[in-house]
PDB file of C-alpha atoms and ligand atoms in Angstrom:
ATOM      1  CA  MET A  22     -21.744   5.625  -7.699  1.00 45.00           C
ATOM      2  CA  ASN A  23     -20.405   3.583  -4.793  1.00 51.00           C
ATOM      3  CA  PRO A  24     -19.959   6.111  -1.931  1.00 44.00           C
ATOM      4  CA  LEU A  25     -16.982   4.193  -0.601  1.00 50.00           C
ATOM      5  CA  ILE A  26     -15.034   4.675  -3.781  1.00 57.00           C
ATOM      6  CA  PHE A  27     -16.100   8.251  -4.490  1.00 57.00           C
ATOM      7  CA  ASP A  28     -14.672  11.182  -2.556  1.00 59.00           C
ATOM      8  CA  THR A  29     -17.409  13.829  -2.537  1.00 54.00           C
ATOM      9  CA  GLN A  30     -14.960  16.576  -1.520  1.00 55.00           C
ATOM     10  CA  SER A  31     -12.513  16.154  -4.368  1.00 55.00           C
ATOM     11  CA  GLN A  32     -15.185  14.814  -6.768  1.00 53.00           C
ATOM     12  CA  LYS A  33     -12.690  12.089  -7.706  1.00 68.00           C
ATOM     13  CA  SER A  34     -13.091   8.368  -7.367  1.00 83.00           C
ATOM     14  CA  ASP A  35     -11.179   7.047  -4.341  1.00 92.00           C
ATOM     15  CA  PRO A  36     -11.003   3.275  -4.758  1.00 97.00           C
ATOM     16  CA  LYS A  37     -10.037   1.406  -1.589  1.00 98.00           C
ATOM     17  CA  ILE A  38      -8.526  -1.607  -3.328  1.00 98.00           C
ATOM     18  CA  ILE A  39      -4.870  -1.560  -4.377  1.00 98.00           C
ATOM     19  CA  ILE A  40      -4.145  -4.561  -6.594  1.00 98.00           C
ATOM     20  CA  ALA A  41      -0.660  -6.040  -6.079  1.00 98.00           C
ATOM     21  CA  LEU A  42       0.781  -6.559  -9.565  1.00 98.00           C
ATOM     22  CA  ASP A  43       2.982  -9.498  -8.614  1.00 96.00           C
ATOM     23  CA  PHE A  44       3.868 -10.416 -12.203  1.00 96.00           C
ATOM     24  CA  PRO A  45       7.350 -11.115 -13.555  1.00 95.00           C
ATOM     25  CA  ASN A  46       7.179  -9.027 -16.725  1.00 96.00           C
ATOM     26  CA  GLU A  47       5.448  -6.233 -18.617  1.00 97.00           C
ATOM     27  CA  LYS A  48       3.567  -8.487 -21.051  1.00 97.00           C
ATOM     28  CA  GLN A  49       1.684 -10.412 -18.363  1.00 97.00           C
ATOM     29  CA  THR A  50       1.048  -7.226 -16.417  1.00 98.00           C
ATOM     30  CA  VAL A  51      -0.393  -5.309 -19.355  1.00 98.00           C
ATOM     31  CA  GLU A  52      -2.600  -8.259 -20.352  1.00 98.00           C
ATOM     32  CA  PHE A  53      -3.969  -8.425 -16.814  1.00 98.00           C
ATOM     33  CA  VAL A  54      -4.475  -4.684 -16.362  1.00 98.00           C
ATOM     34  CA  ARG A  55      -6.382  -4.469 -19.654  1.00 97.00           C
ATOM     35  CA  GLN A  56      -9.286  -6.179 -17.861  1.00 96.00           C
ATOM     36  CA  LEU A  57      -9.490  -3.543 -15.094  1.00 97.00           C
ATOM     37  CA  ASN A  58     -10.988  -0.094 -14.642  1.00 96.00           C
ATOM     38  CA  PRO A  59      -9.082   2.750 -12.896  1.00 97.00           C
ATOM     39  CA  ASN A  60     -12.272   3.990 -11.212  1.00 97.00           C
ATOM     40  CA  LEU A  61     -12.477   0.710  -9.308  1.00 97.00           C
ATOM     41  CA  CYS A  62      -8.903   0.123  -8.094  1.00 98.00           C
ATOM     42  CA  ARG A  63      -5.355   1.377  -7.767  1.00 98.00           C
ATOM     43  CA  LEU A  64      -2.244  -0.660  -8.626  1.00 98.00           C
ATOM     44  CA  LYS A  65       0.858  -1.635  -6.648  1.00 98.00           C
ATOM     45  CA  ILE A  66       4.207  -2.156  -8.350  1.00 98.00           C
ATOM     46  CA  GLY A  67       6.830  -3.810  -6.160  1.00 97.00           C
ATOM     47  CA  LYS A  68      10.502  -4.689  -6.380  1.00 96.00           C
ATOM     48  CA  GLU A  69      10.110  -7.680  -8.713  1.00 95.00           C
ATOM     49  CA  LEU A  70       8.159  -5.923 -11.442  1.00 97.00           C
ATOM     50  CA  PHE A  71       9.927  -2.570 -11.099  1.00 98.00           C
ATOM     51  CA  THR A  72      13.343  -4.211 -11.352  1.00 97.00           C
ATOM     52  CA  ALA A  73      12.222  -6.015 -14.493  1.00 96.00           C
ATOM     53  CA  THR A  74      10.456  -3.141 -16.231  1.00 97.00           C
ATOM     54  CA  GLY A  75      11.552   0.188 -14.700  1.00 96.00           C
ATOM     55  CA  ALA A  76       9.683   3.453 -14.762  1.00 97.00           C
ATOM     56  CA  SER A  77       8.307   3.063 -18.288  1.00 97.00           C
ATOM     57  CA  LEU A  78       5.638   0.585 -17.167  1.00 98.00           C
ATOM     58  CA  VAL A  79       4.631   2.921 -14.325  1.00 98.00           C
ATOM     59  CA  GLU A  80       4.202   5.717 -16.873  1.00 98.00           C
ATOM     60  CA  LYS A  81       2.249   3.478 -19.232  1.00 98.00           C
ATOM     61  CA  LEU A  82      -0.220   2.451 -16.502  1.00 98.00           C
ATOM     62  CA  MET A  83      -0.629   6.043 -15.318  1.00 98.00           C
ATOM     63  CA  THR A  84      -1.424   7.079 -18.894  1.00 98.00           C
ATOM     64  CA  GLN A  85      -4.280   4.570 -18.730  1.00 97.00           C
ATOM     65  CA  GLY A  86      -5.645   6.443 -15.702  1.00 97.00           C
ATOM     66  CA  PHE A  87      -4.386   4.207 -12.886  1.00 98.00           C
ATOM     67  CA  GLU A  88      -2.885   5.618  -9.686  1.00 98.00           C
ATOM     68  CA  ILE A  89       0.253   3.763  -8.633  1.00 98.00           C
ATOM     69  CA  PHE A  90       1.622   2.656  -5.265  1.00 98.00           C
ATOM     70  CA  LEU A  91       5.386   2.342  -5.835  1.00 98.00           C
ATOM     71  CA  ASP A  92       6.229  -0.301  -3.217  1.00 98.00           C
ATOM     72  CA  LEU A  93      10.042  -0.176  -3.180  1.00 98.00           C
ATOM     73  CA  LYS A  94      10.417   0.125   0.624  1.00 98.00           C
ATOM     74  CA  PHE A  95      13.300   2.630   0.580  1.00 98.00           C
ATOM     75  CA  HIS A  96      15.845   2.328   3.423  1.00 98.00           C
ATOM     76  CA  ASP A  97      19.045   4.341   3.107  1.00 98.00           C
ATOM     77  CA  ILE A  98      20.735   7.518   4.314  1.00 98.00           C
ATOM     78  CA  PRO A  99      18.377  10.539   4.454  1.00 98.00           C
ATOM     79  CA  ASN A 100      19.781  12.241   1.349  1.00 98.00           C
ATOM     80  CA  THR A 101      19.437   9.123  -0.811  1.00 98.00           C
ATOM     81  CA  VAL A 102      15.878   8.335   0.295  1.00 98.00           C
ATOM     82  CA  ALA A 103      14.874  11.992  -0.137  1.00 98.00           C
ATOM     83  CA  ASN A 104      16.201  11.963  -3.702  1.00 98.00           C
ATOM     84  CA  ALA A 105      14.488   8.646  -4.474  1.00 98.00           C
ATOM     85  CA  CYS A 106      11.173  10.087  -3.214  1.00 98.00           C
ATOM     86  CA  ARG A 107      11.730  13.210  -5.334  1.00 98.00           C
ATOM     87  CA  SER A 108      12.215  10.966  -8.387  1.00 98.00           C
ATOM     88  CA  ALA A 109       8.980   9.157  -7.519  1.00 98.00           C
ATOM     89  CA  ALA A 110       7.203  12.520  -7.240  1.00 98.00           C
ATOM     90  CA  GLU A 111       8.562  13.542 -10.654  1.00 98.00           C
ATOM     91  CA  LEU A 112       7.297  10.263 -12.055  1.00 98.00           C
ATOM     92  CA  GLY A 113       3.875  11.186 -10.660  1.00 98.00           C
ATOM     93  CA  VAL A 114       3.037   8.167  -8.525  1.00 98.00           C
ATOM     94  CA  TRP A 115       0.273   8.314  -5.895  1.00 98.00           C
ATOM     95  CA  LEU A 116       1.910   6.425  -2.980  1.00 98.00           C
ATOM     96  CA  VAL A 117       5.512   5.575  -2.004  1.00 98.00           C
ATOM     97  CA  ASP A 118       6.861   3.620   0.965  1.00 98.00           C
ATOM     98  CA  MET A 119      10.041   3.418   3.036  1.00 98.00           C
ATOM     99  CA  HIS A 120      11.182   1.600   6.198  1.00 98.00           C
ATOM    100  CA  ALA A 121      10.416   3.548   9.392  1.00 98.00           C
ATOM    101  CA  SER A 122      13.513   1.916  10.890  1.00 97.00           C
ATOM    102  CA  GLY A 123      15.559   4.256   8.657  1.00 98.00           C
ATOM    103  CA  GLY A 124      14.777   6.810  11.367  1.00 98.00           C
ATOM    104  CA  LYS A 125      13.168  10.209  11.867  1.00 98.00           C
ATOM    105  CA  ARG A 126      15.789  12.193   9.949  1.00 98.00           C
ATOM    106  CA  MET A 127      15.378   9.911   6.931  1.00 98.00           C
ATOM    107  CA  MET A 128      11.577  10.192   6.942  1.00 98.00           C
ATOM    108  CA  GLU A 129      11.643  13.969   7.491  1.00 98.00           C
ATOM    109  CA  ALA A 130      14.075  14.392   4.596  1.00 98.00           C
ATOM    110  CA  ALA A 131      11.715  12.355   2.390  1.00 98.00           C
ATOM    111  CA  ALA A 132       8.683  14.429   3.440  1.00 98.00           C
ATOM    112  CA  ASN A 133      10.584  17.676   2.760  1.00 98.00           C
ATOM    113  CA  ALA A 134      11.743  16.469  -0.640  1.00 98.00           C
ATOM    114  CA  VAL A 135       8.199  16.057  -1.958  1.00 98.00           C
ATOM    115  CA  ALA A 136       6.468  18.836   0.011  1.00 98.00           C
ATOM    116  CA  ASN A 137       6.460  21.368  -2.828  1.00 97.00           C
ATOM    117  CA  PHE A 138       5.147  19.141  -5.591  1.00 98.00           C
ATOM    118  CA  GLN A 139       1.662  20.162  -6.630  1.00 95.00           C
ATOM    119  CA  ASN A 140       0.322  16.611  -6.640  1.00 95.00           C
ATOM    120  CA  ARG A 141       2.866  15.115  -4.302  1.00 98.00           C
ATOM    121  CA  PRO A 142       2.860  11.385  -3.614  1.00 98.00           C
ATOM    122  CA  LYS A 143       1.665  10.302  -0.202  1.00 98.00           C
ATOM    123  CA  LEU A 144       4.512   8.809   1.825  1.00 98.00           C
ATOM    124  CA  ILE A 145       3.995   5.825   4.088  1.00 98.00           C
ATOM    125  CA  ALA A 146       6.298   3.721   6.254  1.00 98.00           C
ATOM    126  CA  VAL A 147       6.702   0.014   6.811  1.00 97.00           C
ATOM    127  CA  THR A 148       6.988  -0.585  10.576  1.00 95.00           C
ATOM    128  CA  VAL A 149       7.968  -4.209  11.307  1.00 92.00           C
ATOM    129  CA  LEU A 150       7.767  -6.596   8.352  1.00 90.00           C
ATOM    130  CA  THR A 151       4.935  -9.035   9.054  1.00 84.00           C
ATOM    131  CA  SER A 152       7.333 -11.863   8.210  1.00 86.00           C
ATOM    132  CA  MET A 153       9.363 -11.013  11.335  1.00 88.00           C
ATOM    133  CA  THR A 154       8.825 -12.617  14.741  1.00 91.00           C
ATOM    134  CA  ALA A 155      10.037 -11.550  18.190  1.00 93.00           C
ATOM    135  CA  ASP A 156      12.999 -13.925  17.696  1.00 95.00           C
ATOM    136  CA  ASP A 157      13.935 -12.240  14.405  1.00 94.00           C
ATOM    137  CA  LEU A 158      13.825  -8.832  16.126  1.00 95.00           C
ATOM    138  CA  ALA A 159      15.984 -10.128  18.995  1.00 96.00           C
ATOM    139  CA  GLU A 160      18.535 -11.359  16.434  1.00 96.00           C
ATOM    140  CA  ILE A 161      18.984  -7.814  15.175  1.00 97.00           C
ATOM    141  CA  GLY A 162      19.228  -6.418  18.696  1.00 97.00           C
ATOM    142  CA  ILE A 163      15.610  -5.338  19.298  1.00 96.00           C
ATOM    143  CA  GLN A 164      14.176  -6.771  22.533  1.00 97.00           C
ATOM    144  CA  THR A 165      10.852  -4.875  22.355  1.00 95.00           C
ATOM    145  CA  PRO A 166       7.722  -7.035  21.771  1.00 94.00           C
ATOM    146  CA  VAL A 167       6.611  -6.895  18.113  1.00 92.00           C
ATOM    147  CA  GLN A 168       3.367  -4.981  18.687  1.00 92.00           C
ATOM    148  CA  GLN A 169       5.062  -2.379  20.854  1.00 95.00           C
ATOM    149  CA  GLN A 170       7.760  -1.938  18.195  1.00 95.00           C
ATOM    150  CA  VAL A 171       5.084  -1.508  15.492  1.00 94.00           C
ATOM    151  CA  LEU A 172       3.379   1.206  17.543  1.00 96.00           C
ATOM    152  CA  LYS A 173       6.663   2.951  18.337  1.00 97.00           C
ATOM    153  CA  LEU A 174       7.625   3.096  14.639  1.00 97.00           C
ATOM    154  CA  ALA A 175       4.095   4.165  13.602  1.00 98.00           C
ATOM    155  CA  GLN A 176       4.303   7.093  16.027  1.00 98.00           C
ATOM    156  CA  LEU A 177       7.782   7.952  14.766  1.00 98.00           C
ATOM    157  CA  ALA A 178       6.449   8.006  11.182  1.00 98.00           C
ATOM    158  CA  GLN A 179       3.588  10.253  12.284  1.00 98.00           C
ATOM    159  CA  HIS A 180       5.995  12.651  14.017  1.00 98.00           C
ATOM    160  CA  SER A 181       8.172  12.703  10.892  1.00 98.00           C
ATOM    161  CA  ASP A 182       5.348  14.145   8.747  1.00 98.00           C
ATOM    162  CA  LEU A 183       4.601  10.956   6.836  1.00 98.00           C
ATOM    163  CA  ASP A 184       1.041  10.283   5.692  1.00 98.00           C
ATOM    164  CA  GLY A 185       0.632   6.784   7.075  1.00 98.00           C
ATOM    165  CA  ILE A 186       1.992   3.276   7.426  1.00 98.00           C
ATOM    166  CA  VAL A 187       1.731  -0.201   5.940  1.00 97.00           C
ATOM    167  CA  CYS A 188       0.500  -2.602   8.602  1.00 94.00           C
ATOM    168  CA  SER A 189      -1.410  -5.813   9.157  1.00 91.00           C
ATOM    169  CA  ALA A 190      -5.180  -5.347   9.283  1.00 92.00           C
ATOM    170  CA  GLN A 191      -4.972  -7.241  12.587  1.00 91.00           C
ATOM    171  CA  GLU A 192      -3.113  -4.263  14.051  1.00 92.00           C
ATOM    172  CA  ALA A 193      -5.369  -1.604  12.509  1.00 95.00           C
ATOM    173  CA  ALA A 194      -7.874  -1.198  15.351  1.00 95.00           C
ATOM    174  CA  LEU A 195      -5.181  -0.780  18.008  1.00 94.00           C
ATOM    175  CA  LEU A 196      -3.201   1.618  15.829  1.00 96.00           C
ATOM    176  CA  ARG A 197      -6.320   3.710  15.131  1.00 97.00           C
ATOM    177  CA  GLN A 198      -6.904   4.066  18.883  1.00 96.00           C
ATOM    178  CA  GLN A 199      -3.331   5.172  19.477  1.00 95.00           C
ATOM    179  CA  ILE A 200      -2.627   7.405  16.495  1.00 95.00           C
ATOM    180  CA  GLY A 201      -6.033   8.792  15.546  1.00 95.00           C
ATOM    181  CA  ASN A 202      -7.928   8.942  12.284  1.00 96.00           C
ATOM    182  CA  ASP A 203      -5.790  11.353  10.306  1.00 96.00           C
ATOM    183  CA  PHE A 204      -3.213   8.774   9.246  1.00 98.00           C
ATOM    184  CA  LEU A 205      -3.340   6.229   6.424  1.00 98.00           C
ATOM    185  CA  LEU A 206      -3.324   2.529   7.279  1.00 98.00           C
ATOM    186  CA  VAL A 207      -2.550   0.477   4.181  1.00 98.00           C
ATOM    187  CA  THR A 208      -3.146  -3.204   4.866  1.00 96.00           C
ATOM    188  CA  PRO A 209      -2.214  -6.401   2.967  1.00 95.00           C
ATOM    189  CA  GLY A 210      -3.203  -9.924   4.043  1.00 92.00           C
ATOM    190  CA  ILE A 211      -6.820  -9.520   2.902  1.00 95.00           C
ATOM    191  CA  ARG A 212      -8.947 -12.464   1.759  1.00 95.00           C
ATOM    192  CA  PRO A 213     -12.595 -12.372   0.679  1.00 94.00           C
ATOM    193  CA  ALA A 214     -14.613 -14.815   2.827  1.00 85.00           C
ATOM    194  CA  SER A 215     -14.930 -17.252  -0.103  1.00 79.00           C
ATOM    195  CA  ASN A 216     -11.179 -17.359  -0.893  1.00 81.00           C
ATOM    196  CA  GLN A 217      -8.324 -19.658   0.096  1.00 80.00           C
ATOM    197  CA  THR A 218      -5.689 -17.952   2.264  1.00 83.00           C
ATOM    198  CA  ASP A 219      -2.648 -18.943   0.090  1.00 85.00           C
ATOM    199  CA  ASP A 220       0.509 -18.336   2.155  1.00 83.00           C
ATOM    200  CA  GLN A 221      -1.078 -15.520   4.199  1.00 77.00           C
ATOM    201  CA  ARG A 222      -1.697 -16.651   7.774  1.00 77.00           C
ATOM    202  CA  ARG A 223      -3.635 -14.050   9.738  1.00 75.00           C
ATOM    203  CA  THR A 224      -6.097 -12.787   7.147  1.00 85.00           C
ATOM    204  CA  MET A 225      -9.159 -10.537   7.364  1.00 94.00           C
ATOM    205  CA  THR A 226     -12.008 -10.016   4.915  1.00 96.00           C
ATOM    206  CA  PRO A 227     -12.176  -6.669   3.085  1.00 97.00           C
ATOM    207  CA  LEU A 228     -15.112  -5.494   5.208  1.00 97.00           C
ATOM    208  CA  GLN A 229     -13.472  -6.575   8.495  1.00 96.00           C
ATOM    209  CA  ALA A 230     -10.334  -4.663   7.508  1.00 97.00           C
ATOM    210  CA  ILE A 231     -12.248  -1.485   6.641  1.00 97.00           C
ATOM    211  CA  ASN A 232     -14.230  -1.748   9.881  1.00 97.00           C
ATOM    212  CA  ALA A 233     -10.983  -2.175  11.823  1.00 97.00           C
ATOM    213  CA  GLY A 234      -9.765   1.150  10.432  1.00 97.00           C
ATOM    214  CA  SER A 235      -7.861   0.295   7.231  1.00 97.00           C
ATOM    215  CA  SER A 236      -7.732   3.133   4.710  1.00 98.00           C
ATOM    216  CA  TYR A 237      -6.684   1.046   1.691  1.00 98.00           C
ATOM    217  CA  LEU A 238      -6.486  -2.715   1.142  1.00 98.00           C
ATOM    218  CA  VAL A 239      -3.627  -4.339  -0.782  1.00 98.00           C
ATOM    219  CA  ILE A 240      -4.983  -7.427  -2.524  1.00 97.00           C
ATOM    220  CA  GLY A 241      -3.080  -9.687  -4.911  1.00 97.00           C
ATOM    221  CA  ARG A 242      -3.991 -13.266  -5.736  1.00 96.00           C
ATOM    222  CA  PRO A 243      -7.730 -13.156  -4.941  1.00 97.00           C
ATOM    223  CA  ILE A 244      -7.954 -10.780  -7.919  1.00 98.00           C
ATOM    224  CA  THR A 245      -4.884 -11.569 -10.066  1.00 97.00           C
ATOM    225  CA  GLN A 246      -5.605 -15.320 -10.077  1.00 96.00           C
ATOM    226  CA  ALA A 247      -9.391 -15.002 -10.407  1.00 96.00           C
ATOM    227  CA  LYS A 248     -11.094 -16.404 -13.524  1.00 96.00           C
ATOM    228  CA  ASN A 249     -12.746 -13.026 -13.960  1.00 97.00           C
ATOM    229  CA  PRO A 250     -10.554 -10.387 -12.226  1.00 97.00           C
ATOM    230  CA  LEU A 251     -12.934  -7.482 -12.893  1.00 97.00           C
ATOM    231  CA  GLN A 252     -15.831  -9.426 -11.369  1.00 97.00           C
ATOM    232  CA  ALA A 253     -13.693 -10.390  -8.347  1.00 97.00           C
ATOM    233  CA  LEU A 254     -12.777  -6.713  -7.888  1.00 98.00           C
ATOM    234  CA  MET A 255     -16.393  -5.574  -8.198  1.00 97.00           C
ATOM    235  CA  ASP A 256     -17.525  -8.251  -5.726  1.00 97.00           C
ATOM    236  CA  ILE A 257     -14.966  -6.993  -3.195  1.00 97.00           C
ATOM    237  CA  ASN A 258     -16.016  -3.360  -3.701  1.00 97.00           C
ATOM    238  CA  ASN A 259     -19.649  -4.414  -3.266  1.00 96.00           C
ATOM    239  CA  SER A 260     -18.856  -6.377  -0.099  1.00 96.00           C
ATOM    240  CA  ILE A 261     -17.336  -3.220   1.416  1.00 95.00           C
ATOM    241  CA  GLN A 262     -20.296  -1.101   0.355  1.00 90.00           C
ATOM    242  CA  ALA A 263     -22.806  -3.628   1.692  1.00 85.00           C
ATOM    243  CA  GLY A 264     -21.209  -3.270   5.138  1.00 78.00           C
TER     244      GLY A 264
HETATM  245  O1  LIG B 321      -1.583 -12.171  -3.124  1.00 88.58           O
HETATM  246  P1  LIG B 321      -1.672 -11.405  -1.839  1.00 88.58           P
HETATM  247  O2  LIG B 321      -3.024 -10.734  -1.620  1.00 88.58           O
HETATM  248  O3  LIG B 321      -1.243 -12.215  -0.645  1.00 88.58           O
HETATM  249  O4  LIG B 321      -0.610 -10.222  -2.036  1.00 88.58           O
HETATM  250  C1  LIG B 321      -0.360  -9.292  -1.033  1.00 88.58           C
HETATM  251  C2  LIG B 321       0.665  -8.311  -1.486  1.00 88.58           C
HETATM  252  O5  LIG B 321       1.014  -7.497  -0.374  1.00 88.58           O
HETATM  253  C3  LIG B 321       1.975  -8.905  -1.994  1.00 88.58           C
HETATM  254  O6  LIG B 321       2.508  -8.003  -2.983  1.00 88.58           O
HETATM  255  C4  LIG B 321       2.848  -8.924  -0.763  1.00 88.58           C
HETATM  256  O7  LIG B 321       4.217  -8.853  -1.051  1.00 88.58           O
HETATM  257  C5  LIG B 321       2.393  -7.635  -0.083  1.00 88.58           C
HETATM  258  N1  LIG B 321       2.627  -7.587   1.362  1.00 88.58           N
HETATM  259  C6  LIG B 321       2.140  -8.542   2.247  1.00 88.58           C
HETATM  260  N2  LIG B 321       2.391  -8.426   3.589  1.00 88.58           N
HETATM  261  C7  LIG B 321       3.077  -7.383   4.028  1.00 88.58           C
HETATM  262  C8  LIG B 321       3.556  -6.402   3.156  1.00 88.58           C
HETATM  263  C9  LIG B 321       3.300  -6.546   1.802  1.00 88.58           C
HETATM  264  O8  LIG B 321       1.482  -9.487   1.852  1.00 88.58           O
HETATM  265  N3  LIG B 321       3.269  -7.251   5.321  1.00 88.58           N
END
């Protein structure tokens, strides 16, 4: 068994790859997922697919043994986000995210809302969207340099009892230094060395990202568009193990 995808303490597989299910409907998603194995990956469902299919697809994929990252990036008043996270916990998902810019009270309310669930979802925060530049931040009244703002919001998430953040793998090493090891860093923008970069600009390979301190890697097109998705997934897992 690959030691990187097997947690010896819990005796459960702990795959590092989260596949982004960026499909428009249930049919295409189910056809794609049929080729995968839940011991080798987790799955991310975002706004597009969730809006089209709702919770029933999440339940269906969990029944097949997959752990789900519900990537809906909640951002609302504390009570509303807390209740949304409670609904996600009742659904039984593995990971849920929200915007750290919703503030400490919002994140604390979310953490409290799921605290008593036996298998509670892990809660992570989006700091600054990687699509945003310093100019975009200035437009919404934030003069702080992007990296400083990312760190500030990561620390706020940590002090609000969240389990981690979504960030660029490029920021992972710096964040690890500043916030320690006991915090999840979930990183998109990953491309195997052999792949095209698509519309991602500052990419890292899976092994570089893990070495920089990423806990889990969100990967979409290099697997979803591959001729043989299972082989692409296994190659990525092997590339991490080889390192
Ligand atoms: O296909 P690709 O590997 O680029 O997909 C990456 C996934 O991660 C997509 O679902 C994308 O929306 C998401 N994502 C990202 N960059 C972020 C946050 C999320 O690429 N900063």
